[in-house]
mmCIF file of C-alpha atoms in Angstrom:
data_model
loop_
_atom_site.group_PDB
_atom_site.id
_atom_site.type_symbol
_atom_site.label_atom_id
_atom_site.label_comp_id
_atom_site.label_asym_id
_atom_site.label_seq_id
_atom_site.Cartn_x
_atom_site.Cartn_y
_atom_site.Cartn_z
ATOM 1 C CA MET A 1 -8.420 -55.948 -3.618
ATOM 2 C CA GLY A 2 -10.340 -52.675 -2.666
ATOM 3 C CA GLU A 3 -9.430 -49.337 -3.538
ATOM 4 C CA PRO A 4 -6.704 -47.644 -2.238
ATOM 5 C CA ARG A 5 -7.614 -45.578 1.096
ATOM 6 C CA PHE A 6 -5.127 -42.706 1.933
ATOM 7 C CA ASN A 7 -4.884 -41.099 5.332
ATOM 8 C CA PRO A 8 -4.617 -38.076 5.426
ATOM 9 C CA SER A 9 -6.261 -37.871 1.926
ATOM 10 C CA VAL A 10 -4.345 -37.161 -0.927
ATOM 11 C CA ASN A 11 -5.369 -33.581 -1.167
ATOM 12 C CA THR A 12 -3.845 -32.736 2.086
ATOM 13 C CA GLN A 13 -0.669 -34.767 1.439
ATOM 14 C CA ARG A 14 -0.423 -32.632 -1.694
ATOM 15 C CA HIS A 15 -1.007 -29.140 0.613
ATOM 16 C CA GLN A 16 1.475 -30.758 3.509
ATOM 17 C CA TYR A 17 4.040 -31.437 0.784
ATOM 18 C CA VAL A 18 3.763 -27.538 -0.072
ATOM 19 C CA ILE A 19 3.983 -26.402 3.693
ATOM 20 C CA ASP A 20 6.993 -28.993 4.557
ATOM 21 C CA PHE A 21 8.701 -26.809 1.895
ATOM 22 C CA VAL A 22 7.771 -23.419 2.875
ATOM 23 C CA LYS A 23 8.879 -24.221 6.455
ATOM 24 C CA THR A 24 12.329 -25.577 5.139
ATOM 25 C CA HIS A 25 12.851 -22.806 2.938
ATOM 26 C CA LYS A 26 11.580 -19.863 4.133
ATOM 27 C CA PRO A 27 10.258 -18.057 0.691
ATOM 28 C CA LYS A 28 8.950 -14.380 1.041
ATOM 29 C CA LYS A 29 6.948 -14.225 -1.741
ATOM 30 C CA VAL A 30 4.286 -17.223 -2.945
ATOM 31 C CA VAL A 31 1.984 -17.460 -5.273
ATOM 32 C CA ASP A 32 -0.286 -20.308 -6.064
ATOM 33 C CA LEU A 33 -1.818 -20.634 -9.686
ATOM 34 C CA GLY A 34 -5.506 -22.264 -9.849
ATOM 35 C CA CYS A 35 -5.998 -21.772 -6.266
ATOM 36 C CA ASN A 36 -9.623 -22.457 -6.373
ATOM 37 C CA ASP A 37 -11.347 -21.744 -2.884
ATOM 38 C CA CYS A 38 -8.016 -20.806 -1.661
ATOM 39 C CA SER A 39 -8.018 -23.598 0.831
ATOM 40 C CA LEU A 40 -3.906 -24.031 0.561
ATOM 41 C CA LEU A 41 -3.369 -20.326 1.007
ATOM 42 C CA ARG A 42 -5.669 -20.368 4.334
ATOM 43 C CA LYS A 43 -3.216 -22.791 5.227
ATOM 44 C CA LEU A 44 0.161 -20.664 3.976
ATOM 45 C CA LYS A 45 -0.807 -17.635 5.649
ATOM 46 C CA PHE A 46 -0.390 -18.955 8.925
ATOM 47 C CA HIS A 47 3.548 -19.479 8.050
ATOM 48 C CA ARG A 48 4.864 -15.653 8.394
ATOM 49 C CA GLU A 49 8.092 -15.854 6.963
ATOM 50 C CA ILE A 50 6.007 -15.337 3.760
ATOM 51 C CA GLU A 51 5.436 -11.937 3.073
ATOM 52 C CA LEU A 52 3.052 -11.458 -0.314
ATOM 53 C CA LEU A 53 1.026 -14.438 -0.354
ATOM 54 C CA CYS A 54 -1.143 -14.701 -3.854
ATOM 55 C CA GLY A 55 -3.456 -16.636 -5.609
ATOM 56 C CA VAL A 56 -4.392 -16.675 -9.244
ATOM 57 C CA ASP A 57 -7.684 -18.694 -10.617
ATOM 58 C CA LEU A 58 -10.324 -18.385 -13.562
ATOM 59 C CA LYS A 59 -13.124 -19.411 -11.691
ATOM 60 C CA SER A 60 -13.793 -15.912 -9.318
ATOM 61 C CA ASP A 61 -16.838 -17.402 -7.912
ATOM 62 C CA SER A 62 -14.834 -20.167 -6.196
ATOM 63 C CA MET A 63 -12.394 -17.529 -4.881
ATOM 64 C CA LYS A 64 -15.090 -15.266 -3.504
ATOM 65 C CA LYS A 65 -16.954 -17.826 -1.389
ATOM 66 C CA LYS A 66 -13.821 -18.427 0.549
ATOM 67 C CA MET A 67 -11.827 -15.177 0.281
ATOM 68 C CA HIS A 68 -12.631 -13.291 3.631
ATOM 69 C CA GLU A 69 -11.367 -16.376 5.563
ATOM 70 C CA LEU A 70 -8.042 -15.283 4.414
ATOM 71 C CA ALA A 71 -8.329 -12.024 6.524
ATOM 72 C CA PRO A 72 -6.759 -11.287 9.940
ATOM 73 C CA LEU A 73 -7.642 -13.343 12.743
ATOM 74 C CA PRO A 74 -8.132 -11.500 16.326
ATOM 75 C CA THR A 75 -4.726 -13.444 17.511
ATOM 76 C CA ASP A 76 -3.113 -11.688 14.807
ATOM 77 C CA TYR A 77 -3.743 -8.170 16.472
ATOM 78 C CA LEU A 78 -3.171 -9.159 19.792
ATOM 79 C CA GLN A 79 0.060 -10.757 18.765
ATOM 80 C CA PRO A 80 1.426 -8.895 15.614
ATOM 81 C CA GLY A 81 4.214 -10.568 13.736
ATOM 82 C CA ALA A 82 7.504 -9.548 13.160
ATOM 83 C CA SER A 83 7.390 -9.371 9.528
ATOM 84 C CA PRO A 84 4.531 -7.908 7.226
ATOM 85 C CA LEU A 85 2.400 -10.045 5.133
ATOM 86 C CA SER A 86 -0.057 -8.986 2.326
ATOM 87 C CA ILE A 87 -2.663 -11.753 0.547
ATOM 88 C CA GLU A 88 -3.761 -10.852 -2.777
ATOM 89 C CA LEU A 89 -6.381 -12.915 -5.096
ATOM 90 C CA TYR A 90 -6.480 -12.026 -8.863
ATOM 91 C CA HIS A 91 -8.846 -13.210 -11.392
ATOM 92 C CA GLY A 92 -7.220 -14.424 -14.770
ATOM 93 C CA SER A 93 -5.865 -17.302 -16.612
ATOM 94 C CA VAL A 94 -2.663 -19.013 -16.037
ATOM 95 C CA THR A 95 -2.087 -18.711 -19.609
ATOM 96 C CA GLN A 96 -1.856 -14.934 -19.414
ATOM 97 C CA LYS A 97 1.134 -12.726 -18.152
ATOM 98 C CA ASP A 98 0.827 -10.486 -15.446
ATOM 99 C CA ALA A 99 3.873 -8.197 -14.297
ATOM 100 C CA ARG A 100 2.874 -8.040 -10.737
ATOM 101 C CA LEU A 101 3.349 -11.966 -10.399
ATOM 102 C CA ARG A 102 7.002 -12.085 -11.653
ATOM 103 C CA GLY A 103 10.351 -13.166 -10.056
ATOM 104 C CA PHE A 104 8.535 -14.735 -7.085
ATOM 105 C CA ASP A 105 10.304 -17.193 -4.422
ATOM 106 C CA LEU A 106 7.811 -19.934 -5.016
ATOM 107 C CA VAL A 107 5.297 -20.597 -7.418
ATOM 108 C CA THR A 108 2.675 -23.882 -6.809
ATOM 109 C CA SER A 109 0.658 -25.187 -9.365
ATOM 110 C CA ILE A 110 -1.224 -28.032 -7.815
ATOM 111 C CA GLU A 111 -3.457 -30.030 -9.866
ATOM 112 C CA LEU A 112 -3.832 -27.777 -12.250
ATOM 113 C CA ILE A 113 -1.897 -28.560 -15.422
ATOM 114 C CA GLU A 114 -4.487 -31.374 -16.347
ATOM 115 C CA HIS A 115 -7.417 -29.046 -16.535
ATOM 116 C CA LEU A 116 -5.533 -27.401 -19.492
ATOM 117 C CA HIS A 117 -6.406 -28.120 -23.121
ATOM 118 C CA LEU A 118 -3.138 -29.575 -24.654
ATOM 119 C CA ASP A 119 -2.618 -26.628 -27.001
ATOM 120 C CA ALA A 120 -2.593 -24.089 -23.913
ATOM 121 C CA VAL A 121 -0.030 -26.186 -22.120
ATOM 122 C CA GLU A 122 2.590 -24.681 -24.224
ATOM 123 C CA GLY A 123 1.147 -21.546 -23.291
ATOM 124 C CA PHE A 124 1.230 -22.165 -19.842
ATOM 125 C CA THR A 125 5.099 -23.234 -19.619
ATOM 126 C CA GLU A 126 5.920 -20.202 -21.681
ATOM 127 C CA VAL A 127 4.214 -17.689 -19.087
ATOM 128 C CA LEU A 128 5.451 -20.000 -15.750
ATOM 129 C CA PHE A 129 9.210 -20.403 -16.525
ATOM 130 C CA GLY A 130 9.626 -17.971 -19.304
ATOM 131 C CA TYR A 131 7.769 -15.124 -17.775
ATOM 132 C CA MET A 132 7.181 -15.319 -14.295
ATOM 133 C CA THR A 133 10.656 -16.704 -13.389
ATOM 134 C CA PRO A 134 10.490 -18.099 -10.038
ATOM 135 C CA GLY A 135 13.035 -19.143 -8.238
ATOM 136 C CA THR A 136 10.979 -22.245 -7.433
ATOM 137 C CA ALA A 137 7.954 -23.966 -8.909
ATOM 138 C CA ILE A 138 6.110 -26.993 -7.223
ATOM 139 C CA VAL A 139 4.054 -28.653 -10.059
ATOM 140 C CA SER A 140 1.704 -31.625 -9.339
ATOM 141 C CA THR A 141 -0.861 -33.874 -11.430
ATOM 142 C CA PRO A 142 -2.654 -37.013 -11.524
ATOM 143 C CA ASN A 143 -0.466 -40.251 -12.406
ATOM 144 C CA VAL A 144 -2.646 -42.022 -14.862
ATOM 145 C CA GLU A 145 -0.833 -45.035 -14.120
ATOM 146 C CA PHE A 146 -2.368 -45.230 -10.931
ATOM 147 C CA ASN A 147 -5.511 -45.014 -11.900
ATOM 148 C CA PRO A 148 -6.405 -48.849 -12.375
ATOM 149 C CA LEU A 149 -6.228 -49.260 -8.825
ATOM 150 C CA PHE A 150 -9.578 -47.225 -8.942
ATOM 151 C CA PRO A 151 -11.513 -50.061 -10.691
ATOM 152 C CA ARG A 152 -14.891 -47.746 -10.475
ATOM 153 C CA MET A 153 -13.383 -44.920 -11.892
ATOM 154 C CA PRO A 154 -14.674 -44.444 -15.353
ATOM 155 C CA GLY A 155 -12.203 -42.669 -17.651
ATOM 156 C CA PHE A 156 -10.096 -39.694 -15.954
ATOM 157 C CA ARG A 157 -10.177 -38.646 -12.251
ATOM 158 C CA ASN A 158 -12.334 -35.599 -12.663
ATOM 159 C CA SER A 159 -14.719 -34.842 -15.641
ATOM 160 C CA ASP A 160 -13.048 -31.498 -16.495
ATOM 161 C CA HIS A 161 -9.393 -33.149 -16.851
ATOM 162 C CA LYS A 162 -8.220 -32.727 -20.628
ATOM 163 C CA PHE A 163 -5.522 -35.549 -20.204
ATOM 164 C CA GLU A 164 -3.984 -37.126 -17.629
ATOM 165 C CA TRP A 165 -0.099 -37.635 -18.036
ATOM 166 C CA THR A 166 2.377 -41.057 -17.744
ATOM 167 C CA ARG A 167 5.260 -40.822 -15.252
ATOM 168 C CA ALA A 168 7.301 -40.661 -18.359
ATOM 169 C CA GLU A 169 4.845 -38.203 -20.259
ATOM 170 C CA PHE A 170 5.138 -35.630 -16.903
ATOM 171 C CA GLN A 171 8.895 -35.991 -16.614
ATOM 172 C CA SER A 172 9.309 -35.492 -20.458
ATOM 173 C CA TRP A 173 7.393 -32.127 -20.148
ATOM 174 C CA ALA A 174 9.310 -31.063 -17.353
ATOM 175 C CA LEU A 175 12.493 -32.004 -18.582
ATOM 176 C CA LYS A 176 12.136 -30.002 -22.126
ATOM 177 C CA ALA A 177 11.007 -27.072 -19.884
ATOM 178 C CA CYS A 178 13.751 -27.088 -17.590
ATOM 179 C CA GLY A 179 16.076 -27.290 -21.268
ATOM 180 C CA ARG A 180 14.358 -24.179 -22.633
ATOM 181 C CA TYR A 181 14.463 -21.911 -19.288
ATOM 182 C CA GLY A 182 17.067 -22.765 -17.761
ATOM 183 C CA TYR A 183 15.868 -24.782 -14.625
ATOM 184 C CA GLU A 184 16.650 -28.360 -13.042
ATOM 185 C CA ALA A 185 13.826 -30.610 -11.512
ATOM 186 C CA GLU A 186 13.380 -33.612 -9.521
ATOM 187 C CA PHE A 187 10.401 -35.623 -9.150
ATOM 188 C CA THR A 188 8.316 -37.124 -6.208
ATOM 189 C CA GLY A 189 5.075 -37.599 -5.355
ATOM 190 C CA VAL A 190 2.483 -38.289 -2.560
ATOM 191 C CA GLY A 191 -0.482 -41.121 -2.271
ATOM 192 C CA GLN A 192 1.630 -44.364 -2.406
ATOM 193 C CA ALA A 193 0.633 -47.766 -3.003
ATOM 194 C CA VAL A 194 1.179 -50.621 -1.433
ATOM 195 C CA PRO A 195 5.032 -51.501 -1.408
ATOM 196 C CA HIS A 196 4.394 -54.348 -3.877
ATOM 197 C CA LEU A 197 3.033 -52.041 -6.176
ATOM 198 C CA HIS A 198 4.383 -48.857 -5.835
ATOM 199 C CA LEU A 199 7.406 -49.527 -8.006
ATOM 200 C CA ARG A 200 4.992 -50.595 -11.059
ATOM 201 C CA VAL A 201 2.612 -47.786 -10.745
ATOM 202 C CA GLY A 202 4.478 -44.913 -8.818
ATOM 203 C CA PHE A 203 2.338 -42.244 -6.613
ATOM 204 C CA CYS A 204 -0.870 -41.306 -6.700
ATOM 205 C CA THR A 205 -0.130 -37.626 -7.491
ATOM 206 C CA GLN A 206 3.273 -37.283 -8.996
ATOM 207 C CA ILE A 207 4.892 -33.995 -7.938
ATOM 208 C CA ALA A 208 7.650 -31.850 -10.338
ATOM 209 C CA VAL A 209 9.914 -29.438 -8.120
ATOM 210 C CA PHE A 210 11.778 -26.590 -10.477
ATOM 211 C CA ARG A 211 14.987 -24.935 -9.367
ATOM 212 C CA ARG A 212 15.921 -21.933 -11.444
ATOM 213 C CA LEU A 213 19.525 -22.477 -12.527
ATOM 214 C CA SER A 214 20.913 -19.177 -11.936
ATOM 215 C CA PRO A 215 19.141 -15.979 -11.013
ATOM 216 C CA GLY A 216 19.854 -14.762 -14.793
ATOM 217 C CA GLY A 217 19.481 -18.184 -16.469
ATOM 218 C CA GLY A 218 16.673 -19.456 -18.762
ATOM 219 C CA ALA A 219 15.469 -17.750 -21.843
ATOM 220 C CA PRO A 220 14.254 -13.901 -22.182
ATOM 221 C CA ALA A 221 10.693 -13.440 -21.068
ATOM 222 C CA SER A 222 9.315 -12.695 -24.341
ATOM 223 C CA SER A 223 10.697 -11.282 -27.415
ATOM 224 C CA GLY A 224 7.388 -9.381 -28.003
ATOM 225 C CA ASP A 225 6.737 -7.666 -24.608
ATOM 226 C CA THR A 226 7.319 -4.034 -24.359
ATOM 227 C CA GLY A 227 6.486 -2.502 -21.126
ATOM 228 C CA GLU A 228 4.514 -4.375 -18.225
ATOM 229 C CA ILE A 229 1.317 -6.238 -18.521
ATOM 230 C CA PHE A 230 -1.073 -6.387 -16.256
ATOM 231 C CA SER A 231 -3.894 -9.102 -17.156
ATOM 232 C CA TYR A 232 -5.244 -9.763 -14.011
ATOM 233 C CA LYS A 233 -8.233 -8.524 -12.233
ATOM 234 C CA LEU A 234 -7.642 -7.912 -8.476
ATOM 235 C CA LEU A 235 -10.434 -9.274 -6.647
ATOM 236 C CA TYR A 236 -9.042 -9.089 -3.103
ATOM 237 C CA SER A 237 -6.249 -7.587 -1.133
ATOM 238 C CA VAL A 238 -5.677 -7.076 2.732
ATOM 239 C CA SER A 239 -2.269 -6.836 4.698
ATOM 240 C CA TYR A 240 -1.708 -8.090 8.303
ATOM 241 C CA PRO A 241 -0.766 -5.867 11.453
ATOM 242 C CA SER A 242 3.071 -6.305 11.898
ATOM 243 C CA LEU A 243 5.606 -4.636 13.932
ATOM 244 C CA CYS A 244 7.282 -3.163 10.737
ATOM 245 C CA ASP A 245 4.025 -0.732 11.172
ATOM 246 C CA ASN A 246 5.504 2.036 13.899
ATOM 247 C CA ASN A 247 1.706 2.491 14.290
ATOM 248 C CA VAL A 248 1.233 -0.994 15.453
ATOM 249 C CA LEU A 249 4.488 -1.131 17.260
ATOM 250 C CA ARG A 250 3.242 1.794 19.408
ATOM 251 C CA GLY A 251 0.452 0.383 19.966
ATOM 252 C CA CYS A 252 2.077 -3.030 21.404
ATOM 253 C CA LEU A 253 4.634 -0.811 23.279
ATOM 254 C CA VAL A 254 2.027 1.408 25.030
ATOM 255 C CA SER A 255 -0.254 -1.808 25.920
ATOM 256 C CA GLU A 256 3.030 -3.320 27.424
ATOM 257 C CA VAL A 257 4.226 -0.270 29.292
ATOM 258 C CA LEU A 258 0.670 0.408 30.913
ATOM 259 C CA HIS A 259 0.408 -2.885 31.869
ATOM 260 C CA TRP A 260 3.718 -3.096 33.591
ATOM 261 C CA ALA A 261 3.458 0.171 35.048
ATOM 262 C CA TYR A 262 0.130 -0.751 36.708
ATOM 263 C CA GLN A 263 1.564 -4.302 38.138
ATOM 264 C CA LEU A 264 4.235 -2.231 39.843
ATOM 265 C CA SER A 265 2.534 0.347 41.170
ATOM 266 C CA ARG A 266 -0.036 -2.242 42.719
ATOM 267 C CA ARG A 267 2.909 -3.099 44.895
ATOM 268 C CA ARG A 268 2.551 0.145 46.779
ATOM 269 C CA ARG A 269 -1.106 -0.821 47.991
ATOM 270 C CA THR A 270 0.249 -4.227 49.840
ATOM 271 C CA GLU A 271 1.615 -4.190 53.146
ATOM 272 C CA ASP A 272 4.979 -6.014 52.261
ATOM 273 C CA GLY A 273 6.181 -4.627 49.170
ATOM 274 C CA ASP A 274 7.979 -8.044 48.142
ATOM 275 C CA GLU A 275 5.138 -10.060 49.008
ATOM 276 C CA GLY A 276 4.215 -12.782 45.836
ATOM 277 C CA TRP A 277 6.602 -10.920 43.620
ATOM 278 C CA SER A 278 9.462 -12.416 41.762
ATOM 279 C CA HIS A 279 12.166 -10.044 40.338
ATOM 280 C CA THR A 280 12.102 -10.929 36.542
ATOM 281 C CA GLU A 281 14.727 -8.614 35.315
ATOM 282 C CA PRO A 282 18.510 -9.735 34.232
ATOM 283 C CA ASP A 283 21.470 -7.531 35.876
ATOM 284 C CA ARG A 284 22.338 -6.383 32.681
ATOM 285 C CA ALA A 285 18.823 -4.820 32.278
ATOM 286 C CA GLU A 286 20.181 -2.464 34.956
ATOM 287 C CA THR A 287 23.241 -1.481 33.762
ATOM 288 C CA GLU A 288 23.322 -1.726 29.984
ATOM 289 C CA PRO A 289 23.402 1.728 28.288
ATOM 290 C CA THR A 290 20.091 2.884 27.222
ATOM 291 C CA GLY A 291 20.866 5.424 24.459
ATOM 292 C CA ASP A 292 19.940 8.278 26.622
ATOM 293 C CA PRO A 293 22.762 11.104 27.379
ATOM 294 C CA ARG A 294 21.279 11.519 30.726
ATOM 295 C CA ASP A 295 21.301 8.045 31.636
ATOM 296 C CA THR A 296 23.790 6.068 29.428
ATOM 297 C CA CYS A 297 25.956 3.473 31.232
ATOM 298 C CA LYS A 298 24.494 4.556 34.784
ATOM 299 C CA PRO A 299 23.486 1.424 36.609
ATOM 300 C CA GLN A 300 19.990 1.783 38.339
ATOM 301 C CA HIS A 301 21.468 2.293 41.650
ATOM 302 C CA GLU A 302 23.827 5.470 40.568
ATOM 303 C CA PHE A 303 20.573 6.665 38.632
ATOM 304 C CA GLU A 304 18.798 6.575 41.902
ATOM 305 C CA GLU A 305 21.569 8.382 44.231
ATOM 306 C CA SER A 306 21.416 11.122 41.642
ATOM 307 C CA VAL A 307 17.822 11.778 41.526
ATOM 308 C CA PHE A 308 17.895 12.034 45.378
ATOM 309 C CA ASP A 309 20.588 14.497 45.563
ATOM 310 C CA GLY A 310 18.559 17.252 46.479
ATOM 311 C CA GLU A 311 17.455 18.243 43.010
ATOM 312 C CA GLY A 312 14.157 16.758 40.751
ATOM 313 C CA THR A 313 12.732 15.223 44.000
ATOM 314 C CA HIS A 314 10.563 18.257 44.639
ATOM 315 C CA GLY A 315 7.121 17.265 45.750
ATOM 316 C CA TRP A 316 7.990 13.174 45.922
ATOM 317 C CA GLU A 317 6.290 11.390 48.708
ATOM 318 C CA ASP A 318 5.974 7.850 49.664
ATOM 319 C CA VAL A 319 8.965 7.032 47.690
ATOM 320 C CA LYS A 320 9.562 2.754 47.366
ATOM 321 C CA MET A 321 12.703 0.940 47.115
ATOM 322 C CA THR A 322 12.869 -2.444 45.787
ATOM 323 C CA SER A 323 14.583 -5.153 48.066
ATOM 324 C CA ARG A 324 17.810 -5.068 45.621
ATOM 325 C CA GLY A 325 17.583 -0.748 46.130
ATOM 326 C CA GLN A 326 16.033 -0.142 42.922
ATOM 327 C CA LEU A 327 13.520 2.598 42.730
ATOM 328 C CA GLU A 328 10.128 0.980 42.419
ATOM 329 C CA SER A 329 7.630 4.098 42.255
ATOM 330 C CA TYR A 330 7.063 7.504 44.223
ATOM 331 C CA ARG A 331 4.062 9.438 44.648
ATOM 332 C CA GLN A 332 3.476 13.026 43.875
ATOM 333 C CA GLY A 333 0.076 14.196 44.751
ATOM 334 C CA ARG A 334 -2.414 11.978 43.882
ATOM 335 C CA CYS A 335 -0.671 10.369 41.209
ATOM 336 C CA VAL A 336 1.887 7.144 41.551
ATOM 337 C CA CYS A 337 4.990 7.477 39.335
ATOM 338 C CA VAL A 338 6.706 4.615 38.412
ATOM 339 C CA PRO A 339 10.284 4.855 36.641
ATOM 340 C CA LEU A 340 9.941 4.128 33.017
ATOM 341 C CA ARG A 341 13.435 2.216 33.233
ATOM 342 C CA ARG A 342 12.332 0.165 36.270
ATOM 343 C CA VAL A 343 9.377 -1.125 33.439
ATOM 344 C CA TRP A 344 11.690 -1.362 30.925
ATOM 345 C CA SER A 345 14.247 -3.313 32.798
ATOM 346 C CA CYS A 346 11.107 -5.730 34.190
ATOM 347 C CA CYS A 347 9.629 -6.653 31.120
ATOM 348 C CA PRO A 348 11.868 -8.405 28.085
ATOM 349 C CA ARG A 349 9.286 -7.902 25.396
ATOM 350 C CA ILE A 350 9.685 -4.183 25.909
ATOM 351 C CA ARG A 351 13.256 -4.601 25.685
ATOM 352 C CA ASP A 352 13.036 -6.471 22.872
ATOM 353 C CA LEU A 353 10.398 -4.539 20.624
ATOM 354 C CA SER A 354 12.280 -0.801 21.801
ATOM 355 C CA GLY A 355 15.788 -1.737 21.662
ATOM 356 C CA SER A 356 16.544 0.929 24.480
ATOM 357 C CA LEU A 357 14.860 3.220 26.967
ATOM 358 C CA ALA A 358 15.902 6.246 24.572
ATOM 359 C CA ARG A 359 13.713 4.638 21.768
ATOM 360 C CA LEU A 360 11.014 3.591 24.262
ATOM 361 C CA ARG A 361 10.665 7.043 25.232
ATOM 362 C CA LEU A 362 10.523 8.326 21.711
ATOM 363 C CA PHE A 363 7.871 5.817 20.570
ATOM 364 C CA ILE A 364 5.503 6.291 23.913
ATOM 365 C CA ALA A 365 6.031 10.233 24.540
ATOM 366 C CA ASP A 366 3.614 11.478 22.372
ATOM 367 C CA ASP A 367 0.406 8.711 22.775
ATOM 368 C CA PRO A 368 -2.338 9.975 24.178
ATOM 369 C CA LEU A 369 -2.878 6.966 26.368
ATOM 370 C CA VAL A 370 0.374 7.445 28.453
ATOM 371 C CA ARG A 371 1.468 10.146 31.040
ATOM 372 C CA LEU A 372 4.840 10.762 31.368
ATOM 373 C CA SER A 373 6.334 12.917 33.953
ATOM 374 C CA GLN A 374 7.922 16.458 33.253
ATOM 375 C CA ASP A 375 11.474 15.068 32.525
ATOM 376 C CA GLY A 376 9.790 11.780 30.864
ATOM 377 C CA PHE A 377 11.837 9.356 33.170
ATOM 378 C CA ALA A 378 8.417 7.900 34.815
ATOM 379 C CA VAL A 379 5.030 6.890 33.981
ATOM 380 C CA VAL A 380 2.438 9.136 35.500
ATOM 381 C CA LEU A 381 -0.716 6.781 36.807
ATOM 382 C CA ASP A 382 -3.611 8.777 38.804
ATOM 383 C CA GLU A 383 -4.276 7.179 42.127
ATOM 384 C CA GLY A 384 -6.564 4.294 42.316
ATOM 385 C CA GLU A 385 -6.455 4.187 37.991
ATOM 386 C CA GLU A 386 -7.400 0.896 36.907
ATOM 387 C CA VAL A 387 -5.776 -1.369 34.395
ATOM 388 C CA SER A 388 -6.410 -4.788 33.219
ATOM 389 C CA GLU A 389 -4.327 -7.161 35.159
ATOM 390 C CA GLU A 390 -4.846 -9.811 32.155
ATOM 391 C CA GLU A 391 -2.121 -9.818 29.458
ATOM 392 C CA PRO A 392 -1.750 -6.589 27.178
ATOM 393 C CA GLU A 393 -4.192 -6.137 24.442
ATOM 394 C CA TYR A 394 -3.724 -4.386 21.241
ATOM 395 C CA THR A 395 -6.900 -4.490 19.586
ATOM 396 C CA ASN A 396 -8.082 -1.202 20.933
ATOM 397 C CA ARG A 397 -5.454 0.683 18.568
ATOM 398 C CA MET A 398 -6.458 -1.093 15.485
ATOM 399 C CA ASP A 399 -9.426 -0.094 12.786
ATOM 400 C CA PRO A 400 -12.430 -2.010 14.107
ATOM 401 C CA ALA A 401 -13.411 -2.330 10.270
ATOM 402 C CA CYS A 402 -10.266 -4.741 10.020
ATOM 403 C CA HIS A 403 -11.873 -7.221 12.125
ATOM 404 C CA HIS A 404 -13.789 -9.894 10.012
ATOM 405 C CA ALA A 405 -16.007 -13.041 10.912
ATOM 406 C CA VAL A 406 -13.880 -16.356 10.593
ATOM 407 C CA GLU A 407 -15.500 -19.529 10.653
ATOM 408 C CA GLU A 408 -14.329 -22.409 12.871
ATOM 409 C CA GLU A 409 -12.724 -24.109 9.891
ATOM 410 C CA MET A 410 -9.916 -21.540 10.429
ATOM 411 C CA TRP A 411 -8.735 -22.960 13.407
ATOM 412 C CA GLU A 412 -8.299 -26.622 11.994
ATOM 413 C CA SER A 413 -4.814 -27.943 12.516
ATOM 414 C CA LEU A 414 -2.101 -27.808 9.856
#
């Protein structure tokens, strides 16, 4: 019988187990102990339910080689996420305590524990469960009972392994930790042998998933702790653009508003204003409250009637209306004016991002890229002004220094 072959590889299966857990349970704060070359972190960064993603390793060189691949991609600037994401890498030993990593939702320790000397395992266990006190911890390690299926393997699977546990030894360690620190554990694995051997040898990699029994459960962090401890050296830190940042949100709104105002203004130049155009706005967008006392609860047609009552229309020329009787645009001198409400009603993304027409005005009123009419009710474009017809891009709003070269590896499918 030949050596077992795994497709995908066991390492890929280990990472996929963590990714599936993240997809299901959506932890906000995740740290990978023994992150090595950041390969798991580089996959987890695409899951934007995570808001803080950290890695710790004793080998700083391994992290430094790949850490810049954790930087935002161009698409992260083009389409910022709804929630923030910060990534931090620390140089230090997993047997040391650091207050910055306490209270995380998820801690992963993938093929790490077997690299520790047995006398250091107790310290690792106390740091992980007694000090860090994560909501969940995923620990994986080789299953030595599986090794006979690799006949060409002399000794342990890696020359740096200090030990490799049987299933009984791994479960004994895990259950002792549970009893001492207030956790429960379930056992599984990845890398399955052929069916008739699986019951005898188990998984190639054994996995324990620890869940804290109660928020305040477990033993005290340490009887000797006095104040916060910072043992690790911060090697790398990056924050992703997100719509929680008002500057990013403003940039998105400005780009969308200019794009849609230009699209609406272009209709003036066609012989038939409705040719090749479909009305995308739902009726509710024309009638719902906007948050501004001057047009709260006014349907669009009532708003348009009010501006044609002889006040506020001085200098208006070439007024364009839609087939539904909505004010499309008008001209003042050499400028085309597109009602902001019309822009707001045509673009669901603008409505979603701003929440109301009044908030949209507040966001873009002082932006140097946008000209509003004196009353703040229309976007003013110079006659013949050219704006990209492509989908809005937001990179021009970001610091160019934030852009990092990303190798093709980052585009691998997850």
